[in-house]
Amino acid sequence: MICCTGVDAGSEWTRVVVLALENGRVRWLGHAERRSEGWADSRIADVKAVAASIQAALEEAAARAQVPLTSAVVGAGGTTVGCAVSRGGYEEGYCRNLEQHDVDLVIERASRVQFGEDQMPLHICLRDFVLDGRAGVRDPRGQSAVHLEAFVSLVTFSTREHDALVNAANSAGVVVEETVFEPIAAAYACVRREQRRAGVAVIDIGADSTDLVVYQGDSLALARGLPLGGQRFSKDLAQGLSLSLEEAEMLKLQYGSLVAGENADQCVIELPVPPGRPPREAPRSELAFILEARADQLFRLVRRELRRAGLEASLLGGVVLCGGAARLEGLCEVAERVLNCQVAWGVPVGIRDWPTELMDVSWATAAGLAMYSGRLKQRRLERERRGLLSKVFG
């Protein structure tokens, strides 16, 4: 049995999922969830505190799975994530059959980009190839051409944030197999291949930021971190209803809905009050109004990014919402109105024995990170098998 672990270290919660890789498929072994410490505004402020949160979640997950956890795929995200498109090509001056080394060369040239002072490549994702001016080629090997060109999407991340995240995971006792942009991982767990080909956006709404990826024709077309998350919804309630942030968060979880309903003005909610103060009430419609205004702003930010990338009308596969802050009732309806396409919650699929209580948007990223680890290990097994066969058969 091969163990695959995903660590979703968010600014509010740290979640760990452990899977077993068996005959090319994954099976649930264990999971854990702990409150996060050491974060400020979606960035790591205290590496030791973040490491302690990760370690506590890892130990609990290891005890449940009854296996030692020594390595993991770790999620990365936040407002320092960006995306750029790059191209690279060459020609020999004569028509020839293209081979693997030709493909490797143009991808390597496309990846030669001068990054900013605090930027590093997190992912290099192939978009397509151009053969003698013919675009949209997915695999040029075996075809004839004079000029070959590759287009790649470069997902970038803060070097400092990456180093802090890796150091925290290492301090928690695990080797980092790879760092993965969190909505890319979530897509592994909750997006079908047909959706990718048709065009789909995955929106991971966290506590302090919202991460976005778009797939178009099976290729990554856009990746971005947006500076608005679930905490902003809670702060709006706190300011609008004169509550503490903790009281507003509790109210959001208990009564939060962006759909007021027909009799919402008559439906009142008792608000928390300090000891000795008279009771206070607010109509449920007021909560809905406050939350809907912020949700509308969030999806307008998403729409702006889609428009800038020329993808606003390209989401025939719809939009998938995940992340702990995506649980709000009525959020899908607001997203559909603003983005003008079908929107659904993203829950993990394709994992044997996955517990019913984890069929929730908050677990999509951690599940996807563990599935990503499974993919890395499956590919390693296949390479080892091919190497063994070449030794046997010469």
Short mmCIF file of C-alpha atoms in Angstrom, two decimals, residues 126-368:
data_model
loop_
_atom_site.label_atom_id
_atom_site.label_comp_id
_atom_site.label_asym_id
_atom_site.label_seq_id
_atom_site.Cartn_x
_atom_site.Cartn_y
_atom_site.Cartn_z
CA LEU A 126 1.31 23.43 -21.41
CA ARG A 127 -1.44 25.14 -23.42
CA ASP A 128 -0.79 24.00 -27.00
CA PHE A 129 1.68 23.94 -29.89
CA VAL A 130 1.83 25.77 -33.19
CA LEU A 131 3.17 23.89 -36.23
CA ASP A 132 4.08 26.09 -39.20
CA GLY A 133 1.39 28.58 -38.18
CA ARG A 134 -1.24 25.92 -37.39
CA ALA A 135 -2.43 26.53 -33.81
CA GLY A 136 -4.23 24.28 -31.33
CA VAL A 137 -2.01 21.19 -31.71
CA ARG A 138 -2.00 19.14 -28.51
CA ASP A 139 0.76 16.63 -29.38
CA PRO A 140 3.13 17.40 -32.28
CA ARG A 141 5.18 14.21 -32.00
CA GLY A 142 5.17 12.19 -35.21
CA GLN A 143 4.00 15.16 -37.30
CA SER A 144 6.13 16.99 -39.87
CA ALA A 145 6.94 20.71 -39.66
CA VAL A 146 9.62 23.32 -40.22
CA HIS A 147 8.73 25.60 -37.31
CA LEU A 148 7.52 24.41 -33.87
CA GLU A 149 6.28 26.71 -31.14
CA ALA A 150 4.92 26.03 -27.62
CA PHE A 151 2.61 28.15 -25.48
CA VAL A 152 2.63 27.64 -21.71
CA SER A 153 0.80 29.15 -18.73
CA LEU A 154 3.15 30.09 -15.91
CA VAL A 155 1.55 30.17 -12.46
CA THR A 156 3.72 32.32 -10.20
CA PHE A 157 3.93 32.61 -6.42
CA SER A 158 5.81 34.65 -3.84
CA THR A 159 9.24 33.13 -3.21
CA ARG A 160 9.16 34.22 0.43
CA GLU A 161 5.71 32.75 1.00
CA HIS A 162 6.73 29.51 -0.70
CA ASP A 163 9.88 29.17 1.40
CA ALA A 164 7.92 29.90 4.61
CA LEU A 165 5.27 27.31 3.70
CA VAL A 166 7.85 24.62 2.89
CA ASN A 167 9.81 25.40 6.07
CA ALA A 168 6.62 25.10 8.14
CA ALA A 169 5.77 21.72 6.59
CA ASN A 170 9.33 20.46 7.07
CA SER A 171 9.27 21.61 10.70
CA ALA A 172 6.01 19.68 11.12
CA GLY A 173 7.86 16.50 10.13
CA VAL A 174 7.04 15.94 6.45
CA VAL A 175 8.98 16.23 3.22
CA VAL A 176 7.16 18.39 0.66
CA GLU A 177 6.64 16.35 -2.51
CA GLU A 178 5.30 19.37 -4.38
CA THR A 179 3.50 22.64 -3.71
CA VAL A 180 0.27 23.02 -5.70
CA PHE A 181 -2.00 26.02 -6.29
CA GLU A 182 -5.06 25.06 -4.26
CA PRO A 183 -7.84 25.36 -6.88
CA ILE A 184 -5.74 23.23 -9.25
CA ALA A 185 -5.77 20.57 -6.53
CA ALA A 186 -9.50 21.06 -5.92
CA ALA A 187 -10.11 20.50 -9.63
CA TYR A 188 -8.56 17.04 -9.29
CA ALA A 189 -11.17 16.16 -6.69
CA CYS A 190 -14.35 17.71 -8.05
CA VAL A 191 -14.14 18.60 -11.76
CA ARG A 192 -14.95 16.16 -14.56
CA ARG A 193 -12.77 15.95 -17.68
CA GLU A 194 -15.74 16.96 -19.87
CA GLN A 195 -16.07 20.17 -17.85
CA ARG A 196 -12.40 21.02 -18.38
CA ARG A 197 -12.72 20.53 -22.11
CA ALA A 198 -15.86 22.66 -22.29
CA GLY A 199 -14.33 25.40 -20.13
CA VAL A 200 -14.69 25.53 -16.36
CA ALA A 201 -13.69 27.86 -13.52
CA VAL A 202 -12.85 26.65 -10.01
CA ILE A 203 -13.27 29.30 -7.31
CA ASP A 204 -11.78 28.40 -3.91
CA ILE A 205 -13.13 30.86 -1.32
CA GLY A 206 -10.94 30.88 1.77
CA ALA A 207 -10.96 32.98 4.90
CA ASP A 208 -8.75 35.84 3.68
CA SER A 209 -8.54 35.36 -0.09
CA THR A 210 -10.23 33.70 -3.04
CA ASP A 211 -8.24 31.62 -5.52
CA LEU A 212 -9.34 31.20 -9.13
CA VAL A 213 -8.35 28.89 -11.99
CA VAL A 214 -9.91 28.45 -15.41
CA TYR A 215 -9.50 25.42 -17.66
CA GLN A 216 -10.19 25.78 -21.37
CA GLY A 217 -9.94 22.81 -23.72
CA ASP A 218 -8.15 20.73 -21.05
CA SER A 219 -5.47 23.43 -20.58
CA LEU A 220 -4.97 25.89 -17.74
CA ALA A 221 -5.97 29.31 -19.11
CA LEU A 222 -5.97 31.49 -15.97
CA ALA A 223 -4.79 31.43 -12.35
CA ARG A 224 -5.22 34.26 -9.88
CA GLY A 225 -5.44 35.06 -6.16
CA LEU A 226 -8.02 37.70 -5.18
CA PRO A 227 -7.90 39.79 -1.96
CA LEU A 228 -11.38 38.96 -0.68
CA GLY A 229 -12.49 35.98 1.41
CA GLY A 230 -14.99 34.74 3.94
CA GLN A 231 -13.65 36.92 6.77
CA ARG A 232 -14.80 39.98 4.84
CA PHE A 233 -18.39 38.68 5.01
CA SER A 234 -18.07 38.32 8.79
CA LYS A 235 -16.57 41.81 9.16
CA ASP A 236 -19.48 43.26 7.18
CA LEU A 237 -21.96 41.63 9.57
CA ALA A 238 -19.96 42.85 12.57
CA GLN A 239 -19.96 46.43 11.29
CA GLY A 240 -23.54 46.42 10.02
CA LEU A 241 -25.07 44.87 13.15
CA SER A 242 -22.66 46.24 15.82
CA LEU A 243 -21.25 42.83 16.78
CA SER A 244 -17.85 41.46 17.64
CA LEU A 245 -16.11 39.53 14.86
CA GLU A 246 -16.60 36.25 16.76
CA GLU A 247 -20.33 36.94 17.20
CA ALA A 248 -20.67 37.86 13.52
CA GLU A 249 -18.93 34.65 12.45
CA MET A 250 -21.26 32.59 14.65
CA LEU A 251 -24.29 34.41 13.23
CA LYS A 252 -23.05 33.85 9.66
CA LEU A 253 -22.64 30.12 10.22
CA GLN A 254 -25.99 29.74 11.99
CA TYR A 255 -28.27 32.02 9.96
CA GLY A 256 -26.19 33.17 6.99
CA SER A 257 -28.12 33.11 3.72
CA LEU A 258 -28.04 35.27 0.62
CA VAL A 259 -31.65 34.33 -0.12
CA ALA A 260 -33.96 36.39 2.08
CA GLY A 261 -37.17 34.50 1.32
CA GLU A 262 -40.74 35.78 1.06
CA ASN A 263 -41.28 36.54 4.77
CA ALA A 264 -37.73 37.55 5.66
CA ASP A 265 -38.79 40.97 6.94
CA GLN A 266 -41.13 39.31 9.44
CA CYS A 267 -38.52 36.71 10.42
CA VAL A 268 -36.27 38.20 13.10
CA ILE A 269 -33.05 36.92 14.62
CA GLU A 270 -31.99 37.56 18.20
CA LEU A 271 -28.57 39.21 18.21
CA PRO A 272 -25.88 38.53 20.82
CA VAL A 273 -25.65 41.22 23.52
CA PRO A 274 -23.24 41.83 26.42
CA PRO A 275 -24.43 40.71 29.89
CA GLY A 276 -26.90 43.12 31.45
CA ARG A 277 -27.88 44.79 28.17
CA PRO A 278 -31.42 44.61 26.73
CA PRO A 279 -32.04 42.06 23.97
CA ARG A 280 -31.63 43.10 20.32
CA GLU A 281 -33.14 41.73 17.14
CA ALA A 282 -32.62 42.15 13.40
CA PRO A 283 -34.74 41.02 10.45
CA ARG A 284 -33.23 38.11 8.58
CA SER A 285 -33.52 40.16 5.39
CA GLU A 286 -30.87 42.54 6.78
CA LEU A 287 -28.37 39.69 7.09
CA ALA A 288 -29.15 38.58 3.55
CA PHE A 289 -28.73 42.13 2.22
CA ILE A 290 -25.30 42.54 3.86
CA LEU A 291 -24.01 39.14 2.72
CA GLU A 292 -25.38 39.44 -0.81
CA ALA A 293 -23.69 42.81 -1.35
CA ARG A 294 -20.28 41.35 -0.51
CA ALA A 295 -20.90 38.20 -2.60
CA ASP A 296 -21.85 40.38 -5.54
CA GLN A 297 -18.56 42.25 -5.20
CA LEU A 298 -16.58 39.00 -5.02
CA PHE A 299 -18.03 37.59 -8.22
CA ARG A 300 -17.64 40.92 -9.99
CA LEU A 301 -13.92 40.66 -9.19
CA VAL A 302 -13.94 37.17 -10.71
CA ARG A 303 -15.80 38.45 -13.76
CA ARG A 304 -13.22 41.21 -14.19
CA GLU A 305 -10.41 38.65 -14.27
CA LEU A 306 -12.31 36.50 -16.77
CA ARG A 307 -12.94 39.53 -18.98
CA ARG A 308 -9.28 40.58 -18.91
CA ALA A 309 -8.28 37.09 -20.05
CA GLY A 310 -10.97 36.95 -22.74
CA LEU A 311 -12.71 34.06 -20.98
CA GLU A 312 -15.97 35.66 -19.85
CA ALA A 313 -18.09 33.74 -22.40
CA SER A 314 -16.02 30.55 -22.36
CA LEU A 315 -17.33 28.70 -19.28
CA LEU A 316 -19.62 26.17 -20.96
CA GLY A 317 -18.62 23.66 -18.27
CA GLY A 318 -19.78 26.10 -15.59
CA VAL A 319 -18.26 27.30 -12.33
CA VAL A 320 -17.35 25.13 -9.33
CA LEU A 321 -17.31 26.72 -5.86
CA CYS A 322 -15.24 25.21 -3.06
CA GLY A 323 -13.52 26.27 0.14
CA GLY A 324 -14.88 26.71 3.65
CA ALA A 325 -16.43 30.11 2.91
CA ALA A 326 -18.39 28.74 -0.07
CA ARG A 327 -20.99 27.10 2.20
CA LEU A 328 -23.26 30.15 2.35
CA GLU A 329 -26.79 29.40 1.20
CA GLY A 330 -27.60 31.31 -1.97
CA LEU A 331 -23.97 31.86 -3.00
CA CYS A 332 -24.40 29.76 -6.16
CA GLU A 333 -27.42 31.84 -7.18
CA VAL A 334 -25.51 35.12 -6.83
CA ALA A 335 -22.57 33.68 -8.79
CA GLU A 336 -24.91 32.53 -11.58
CA ARG A 337 -26.46 35.99 -11.83
CA VAL A 338 -23.12 37.82 -12.00
CA LEU A 339 -21.15 35.31 -14.11
CA ASN A 340 -24.07 34.28 -16.34
CA CYS A 341 -23.32 30.55 -16.30
CA GLN A 342 -24.16 27.41 -14.34
CA VAL A 343 -22.63 27.27 -10.84
CA ALA A 344 -22.39 24.29 -8.48
CA TRP A 345 -20.68 23.37 -5.23
CA GLY A 346 -17.58 21.23 -5.62
CA VAL A 347 -17.35 18.13 -3.43
CA PRO A 348 -14.75 15.35 -3.68
CA VAL A 349 -15.53 12.39 -5.95
CA GLY A 350 -13.57 9.36 -7.12
CA ILE A 351 -12.24 8.32 -3.70
CA ARG A 352 -13.27 4.91 -2.37
CA ASP A 353 -14.66 4.82 1.20
CA TRP A 354 -14.83 8.64 1.34
CA PRO A 355 -16.81 9.48 4.52
CA THR A 356 -20.24 11.03 4.06
CA GLU A 357 -19.44 13.81 6.54
CA LEU A 358 -16.59 14.94 4.27
CA MET A 359 -18.86 15.46 1.25
CA ASP A 360 -18.40 19.16 1.77
CA VAL A 361 -16.86 22.06 -0.17
CA SER A 362 -14.35 22.69 2.62
CA TRP A 363 -12.64 19.32 1.98
CA ALA A 364 -12.26 19.58 -1.81
CA THR A 365 -8.78 21.11 -1.71
CA ALA A 366 -7.26 18.72 0.87
CA ALA A 367 -8.74 15.75 -1.00
CA GLY A 368 -7.38 17.07 -4.29
#
